[in-house]
Short mmCIF file of C-alpha atoms in Angstrom, two decimals:
data_model
loop_
_atom_site.label_atom_id
_atom_site.label_comp_id
_atom_site.label_asym_id
_atom_site.label_seq_id
_atom_site.Cartn_x
_atom_site.Cartn_y
_atom_site.Cartn_z
CA UNK A 28 -4.61 23.72 30.36
CA UNK A 29 -6.74 20.59 30.77
CA UNK A 30 -5.66 17.21 29.49
CA UNK A 31 -7.17 13.76 29.26
CA UNK A 32 -3.79 12.17 29.89
CA UNK A 33 -2.94 10.42 33.12
CA UNK A 34 0.35 8.72 34.03
CA UNK A 35 1.09 6.24 36.81
CA UNK A 36 4.19 4.19 37.58
CA UNK A 37 3.14 0.56 38.09
CA UNK A 38 4.83 -2.76 38.70
CA UNK A 39 3.84 -4.79 35.65
CA UNK A 40 3.84 -8.46 36.58
CA UNK A 41 3.14 -11.28 34.10
CA UNK A 42 -0.45 -11.38 35.38
CA UNK A 43 -0.88 -7.61 34.92
CA UNK A 44 0.69 -7.85 31.45
CA UNK A 45 -1.76 -10.59 30.46
CA UNK A 46 -4.64 -8.37 31.57
CA UNK A 47 -3.31 -5.36 29.62
CA UNK A 48 -2.97 -7.49 26.49
CA UNK A 49 -6.71 -8.21 26.59
CA UNK A 50 -7.17 -4.62 25.40
CA UNK A 51 -4.88 -5.18 22.38
CA UNK A 52 -7.49 -5.67 19.66
CA UNK A 53 -5.88 -3.69 16.83
CA UNK A 54 -2.18 -3.59 17.58
CA UNK A 55 0.64 -4.84 15.39
CA UNK A 56 1.27 -8.50 14.65
CA UNK A 57 3.80 -9.92 17.08
CA UNK A 58 7.36 -9.96 15.77
CA UNK A 59 8.76 -13.26 17.04
CA UNK A 60 12.29 -11.96 16.57
CA UNK A 61 11.61 -8.88 18.69
CA UNK A 62 9.73 -10.90 21.31
CA UNK A 63 12.61 -13.41 21.60
CA UNK A 64 15.13 -10.59 22.00
CA UNK A 65 13.16 -8.74 24.69
CA UNK A 66 12.22 -11.83 26.69
CA UNK A 67 15.84 -13.03 26.71
CA UNK A 68 16.96 -9.61 27.94
CA UNK A 69 14.43 -9.81 30.74
CA UNK A 70 15.46 -13.34 31.72
CA UNK A 71 19.15 -12.44 31.64
CA UNK A 72 18.74 -9.27 33.68
CA UNK A 73 19.91 -6.98 30.87
CA UNK A 74 16.53 -5.35 30.21
CA UNK A 75 16.61 -1.78 31.54
CA UNK A 76 13.68 0.12 33.01
CA UNK A 77 14.24 3.12 30.75
CA UNK A 78 10.99 4.98 31.35
CA UNK A 79 9.36 3.93 28.09
CA UNK A 80 5.62 3.79 28.73
CA UNK A 81 2.70 1.49 28.04
CA UNK A 82 0.01 3.55 26.29
CA UNK A 83 -3.80 3.25 26.26
CA UNK A 84 -6.10 5.52 24.29
CA UNK A 85 -9.27 7.30 25.40
CA UNK A 86 -11.27 4.15 24.55
CA UNK A 87 -9.11 2.02 26.84
CA UNK A 88 -7.39 0.25 23.92
CA UNK A 89 -3.72 -0.70 24.13
CA UNK A 90 -1.80 1.47 21.66
CA UNK A 91 1.86 0.95 22.51
CA UNK A 92 3.85 -1.60 24.49
CA UNK A 93 2.57 -4.83 23.00
CA UNK A 94 5.96 -6.51 22.60
CA UNK A 95 7.18 -5.52 26.08
CA UNK A 96 4.01 -6.92 27.64
CA UNK A 97 4.30 -10.15 25.64
CA UNK A 98 7.94 -10.43 26.73
CA UNK A 99 7.02 -9.95 30.41
CA UNK A 100 4.52 -12.80 30.12
CA UNK A 101 7.06 -15.01 28.33
CA UNK A 102 9.93 -14.25 30.72
CA UNK A 103 7.92 -14.43 33.92
CA UNK A 104 9.64 -11.25 35.16
CA UNK A 105 8.16 -8.01 36.55
CA UNK A 106 9.19 -4.42 35.81
CA UNK A 107 8.27 -0.89 36.87
CA UNK A 108 6.76 0.84 33.82
CA UNK A 109 4.93 4.17 33.36
CA UNK A 110 1.32 3.54 32.28
CA UNK A 111 -0.30 6.30 30.22
CA UNK A 112 -4.07 6.54 29.73
CA UNK A 113 -6.12 8.97 27.67
CA UNK A 114 -4.13 9.31 24.42
CA UNK A 115 -6.27 10.28 21.44
CA UNK A 116 -6.52 7.31 18.99
CA UNK A 117 -5.30 9.39 16.04
CA UNK A 118 -2.23 10.48 17.99
CA UNK A 119 -0.69 7.05 17.37
CA UNK A 120 0.01 8.11 13.78
CA UNK A 121 2.68 10.43 15.19
CA UNK A 122 3.89 8.05 17.91
CA UNK A 123 7.00 5.96 17.43
CA UNK A 124 7.71 7.34 13.94
CA UNK A 125 11.44 7.34 14.75
CA UNK A 126 11.30 3.59 15.38
CA UNK A 127 9.72 0.78 13.43
CA UNK A 128 6.12 1.87 12.96
CA UNK A 129 5.29 2.11 9.28
CA UNK A 130 2.31 3.64 7.53
CA UNK A 131 0.95 0.10 7.25
CA UNK A 132 1.20 -0.32 11.04
CA UNK A 133 -0.69 2.92 11.58
CA UNK A 134 -3.55 1.88 9.28
CA UNK A 135 -3.74 -1.52 10.96
CA UNK A 136 -3.82 0.10 14.40
CA UNK A 137 -6.69 2.27 13.17
CA UNK A 138 -8.70 -0.77 12.11
CA UNK A 139 -8.33 -0.64 8.32
CA UNK A 140 -8.25 -3.93 6.43
CA UNK A 141 -5.53 -4.64 3.84
CA UNK A 142 -3.35 -2.04 5.55
CA UNK A 143 -0.06 -3.06 3.92
CA UNK A 144 -1.43 -3.02 0.39
CA UNK A 145 -3.47 0.14 0.83
CA UNK A 146 -0.64 2.10 2.46
CA UNK A 147 1.68 1.15 -0.42
CA UNK A 148 -1.01 2.18 -2.92
CA UNK A 149 -1.54 5.54 -1.21
CA UNK A 150 2.19 6.27 -1.32
CA UNK A 151 2.38 5.23 -4.99
CA UNK A 152 -0.59 7.41 -5.97
CA UNK A 153 0.83 10.35 -4.06
CA UNK A 154 4.23 9.93 -5.67
CA UNK A 155 2.64 9.72 -9.11
CA UNK A 156 0.52 12.80 -8.54
CA UNK A 157 3.48 14.82 -7.28
CA UNK A 158 6.51 13.39 -9.07
CA UNK A 159 5.92 11.16 -12.03
CA UNK A 160 3.91 13.23 -14.46
CA UNK A 161 7.02 14.66 -16.06
CA UNK A 162 10.52 13.32 -16.46
CA UNK A 163 11.95 16.33 -14.62
CA UNK A 164 9.57 15.95 -11.69
CA UNK A 165 10.17 12.19 -11.45
CA UNK A 166 13.73 12.92 -10.33
CA UNK A 167 12.59 14.97 -7.32
CA UNK A 168 11.55 13.86 -3.86
CA UNK A 169 8.45 16.03 -3.55
CA UNK A 170 5.28 14.55 -2.21
CA UNK A 171 6.60 12.27 0.53
CA UNK A 172 3.96 11.54 3.18
CA UNK A 173 4.08 11.23 6.93
CA UNK A 174 2.23 8.43 8.68
CA UNK A 175 -0.38 10.96 9.78
CA UNK A 176 -0.95 12.08 6.18
CA UNK A 177 -1.30 8.48 5.01
CA UNK A 178 -3.86 7.84 7.75
CA UNK A 179 -5.85 10.97 6.90
CA UNK A 180 -5.81 10.12 3.18
CA UNK A 181 -7.03 6.60 3.96
CA UNK A 182 -9.80 7.86 6.24
CA UNK A 183 -11.04 10.25 3.55
CA UNK A 184 -10.78 7.80 0.63
CA UNK A 185 -11.12 4.26 2.00
CA UNK A 186 -14.48 3.82 0.25
CA UNK A 187 -12.69 3.60 -3.11
CA UNK A 188 -9.15 2.67 -2.01
CA UNK A 189 -10.12 -0.74 -0.65
CA UNK A 190 -12.15 -1.81 -3.74
CA UNK A 191 -9.31 -0.56 -5.95
CA UNK A 192 -6.77 -2.58 -3.98
CA UNK A 193 -8.99 -5.68 -4.15
CA UNK A 194 -9.26 -5.33 -7.94
CA UNK A 195 -5.45 -5.16 -8.16
CA UNK A 196 -5.12 -8.14 -5.83
CA UNK A 197 -7.52 -10.18 -7.98
CA UNK A 198 -5.63 -9.34 -11.17
CA UNK A 199 -2.22 -10.21 -9.73
CA UNK A 200 -3.57 -13.50 -8.38
CA UNK A 201 -4.62 -14.44 -11.92
CA UNK A 202 -1.24 -13.60 -13.51
CA UNK A 203 0.99 -16.46 -14.65
CA UNK A 204 3.73 -15.40 -14.32
CA UNK A 205 3.25 -12.39 -12.05
CA UNK A 206 4.72 -9.66 -14.23
CA UNK A 207 3.51 -6.75 -12.07
CA UNK A 208 3.01 -6.26 -8.34
CA UNK A 209 -0.30 -5.22 -6.77
CA UNK A 210 0.85 -1.67 -6.05
CA UNK A 211 1.73 -1.05 -9.70
CA UNK A 212 -1.50 -2.60 -10.96
CA UNK A 213 -3.53 -0.51 -8.53
CA UNK A 214 -1.63 2.63 -9.52
CA UNK A 215 -2.19 2.02 -13.23
CA UNK A 216 -5.91 1.37 -12.68
CA UNK A 217 -6.10 4.68 -10.80
CA UNK A 218 -3.97 6.47 -13.37
CA UNK A 219 -6.21 5.38 -16.25
CA UNK A 220 -9.61 5.07 -14.60
CA UNK A 221 -9.52 7.27 -11.52
CA UNK A 222 -11.00 6.25 -8.21
CA UNK A 223 -13.45 3.77 -9.70
CA UNK A 224 -12.08 2.09 -12.84
CA UNK A 225 -14.60 0.39 -15.11
CA UNK A 226 -14.71 -3.10 -16.60
CA UNK A 227 -12.94 -1.67 -19.65
CA UNK A 228 -9.96 -0.69 -17.49
CA UNK A 229 -9.95 -4.16 -15.90
CA UNK A 230 -10.05 -5.77 -19.35
CA UNK A 231 -7.13 -3.62 -20.46
CA UNK A 232 -5.05 -4.65 -17.44
CA UNK A 233 -5.84 -8.32 -18.07
CA UNK A 234 -4.41 -7.97 -21.55
CA UNK A 235 -1.45 -5.86 -20.48
CA UNK A 236 -0.40 -8.50 -17.94
CA UNK A 237 -1.06 -11.59 -20.05
CA UNK A 238 -4.14 -12.86 -18.24
CA UNK A 239 -5.75 -12.53 -21.65
CA UNK A 240 -3.70 -12.34 -24.81
CA UNK A 241 -4.35 -10.33 -27.95
CA UNK A 242 -2.69 -10.91 -31.30
CA UNK A 243 -0.19 -8.22 -32.40
CA UNK A 244 -1.71 -5.49 -30.26
CA UNK A 245 -0.19 -2.77 -28.11
CA UNK A 246 -1.05 -4.64 -24.91
CA UNK A 247 0.56 -7.80 -26.25
CA UNK A 248 3.71 -5.83 -27.07
CA UNK A 249 3.98 -4.43 -23.53
CA UNK A 250 3.23 -7.82 -22.00
CA UNK A 251 6.06 -9.37 -24.01
CA UNK A 252 8.43 -6.74 -22.58
CA UNK A 253 7.16 -7.48 -19.06
CA UNK A 254 7.46 -11.23 -19.54
CA UNK A 255 11.00 -11.02 -20.90
CA UNK A 256 12.02 -8.71 -18.05
CA UNK A 257 10.66 -11.24 -15.54
CA UNK A 258 12.32 -14.24 -17.18
CA UNK A 259 15.67 -12.49 -17.68
CA UNK A 260 15.51 -10.78 -14.26
CA UNK A 261 16.14 -7.40 -15.87
CA UNK A 262 13.69 -4.84 -14.38
CA UNK A 263 12.19 -2.32 -16.75
CA UNK A 264 12.55 1.42 -16.23
CA UNK A 265 9.37 2.33 -14.33
CA UNK A 266 8.96 5.69 -16.03
CA UNK A 267 9.28 4.02 -19.45
CA UNK A 268 6.81 1.29 -18.46
CA UNK A 269 4.30 3.85 -17.21
CA UNK A 270 4.54 5.76 -20.49
CA UNK A 271 4.20 2.58 -22.56
CA UNK A 272 1.16 1.58 -20.51
CA UNK A 273 -0.47 4.93 -21.25
CA UNK A 274 0.30 4.61 -24.96
CA UNK A 275 -1.07 1.05 -24.99
CA UNK A 276 -4.25 2.30 -23.31
CA UNK A 277 -4.65 5.06 -25.86
CA UNK A 278 -4.42 2.49 -28.66
CA UNK A 279 -6.78 0.18 -26.77
CA UNK A 280 -9.66 2.67 -26.53
CA UNK A 281 -9.12 3.78 -30.13
CA UNK A 282 -10.21 0.37 -31.37
CA UNK A 283 -7.18 -1.69 -30.37
CA UNK A 284 -5.57 -1.82 -33.84
CA UNK A 285 -2.90 -4.34 -34.78
CA UNK A 286 0.46 -2.91 -33.72
CA UNK A 287 3.75 -4.78 -33.77
CA UNK A 288 5.98 -2.04 -32.39
CA UNK A 289 5.87 1.34 -30.64
CA UNK A 290 8.30 3.23 -28.43
CA UNK A 291 8.81 6.00 -25.90
CA UNK A 292 11.78 8.27 -25.22
CA UNK A 293 12.32 8.53 -21.44
CA UNK A 294 13.57 12.10 -21.88
CA UNK A 295 10.03 13.15 -22.77
CA UNK A 296 7.08 13.83 -20.49
CA UNK A 297 4.47 11.13 -20.06
CA UNK A 298 1.89 10.92 -22.87
CA UNK A 299 -1.53 12.39 -22.23
CA UNK A 300 -4.12 9.80 -21.26
CA UNK A 301 -7.02 9.65 -23.70
CA UNK A 302 -10.40 9.62 -22.04
CA UNK A 303 -13.80 8.46 -23.15
CA UNK A 304 -17.12 8.88 -21.43
CA UNK A 305 -18.64 6.02 -19.47
CA UNK A 306 -21.26 5.60 -22.18
CA UNK A 307 -18.59 5.38 -24.89
CA UNK A 308 -16.61 2.81 -22.89
CA UNK A 309 -19.80 0.84 -22.24
CA UNK A 310 -20.57 0.82 -25.95
CA UNK A 311 -17.09 -0.48 -26.70
CA UNK A 312 -17.56 -3.15 -24.05
CA UNK A 313 -21.01 -4.18 -25.29
CA UNK A 314 -19.95 -4.28 -28.94
CA UNK A 315 -16.68 -6.09 -28.24
CA UNK A 316 -14.67 -3.39 -29.96
CA UNK A 317 -11.63 -3.98 -27.75
CA UNK A 318 -11.55 -7.77 -28.12
CA UNK A 319 -9.01 -8.07 -30.92
#
């Protein structure tokens, strides 16, 4: 069986390590704590040549070994290390999963921007789709994703994931105080508006999070709950909050009537999300129907 892989045992000096690091264009950010630990081990003679390799992909890019190479440069020491060439770029999604590589690391290694936020959003969407639609399902652990699955999902959907994340980022930046995190805002935009939420969905989220305030409306009621939870440091039940957000949205697109109080029993399934066509939402937007 043919393979593109090649392995050679080489003495990696500080000069060689510096050269290898020139091919490190999309690796992880350096952990100063990890670098300090490794370089001290090397200086003190406690670093062991354990056979762990330095890995380059088929494009000649450094894929694994960044911190060890940085530590060799910092310590001024040399070590015999196996050097592997010819790994497929996508194979890094399965590499090092028993250590510290996260889904965010894998997306960053693959060249995706906003990797931390997008990986968290992918996991939240997947969990919602598999677990959170009913109370019974929300108590299960179905739908967990491997790093490889997160990478594949991102590759297939980045065209809408990144704009969705940027919308969530913009909304959270405008919140005072920040009553929701970006992952939750992005999830709710997806939950209500799909892959490409409209200006009506953005307007709803502005009101839900207090960026804009309505008088005695469903969004104002939920925002008050969010604000009090933030001030009192008493987190809300996420399933309850998701249900209340759906109910507030349903009121919002039905004309946003004055509402002082509404509730949800967490023993029930999530409410159904009311939908309107793009033309209906545009009419509401143009006529200011939702601007109570």
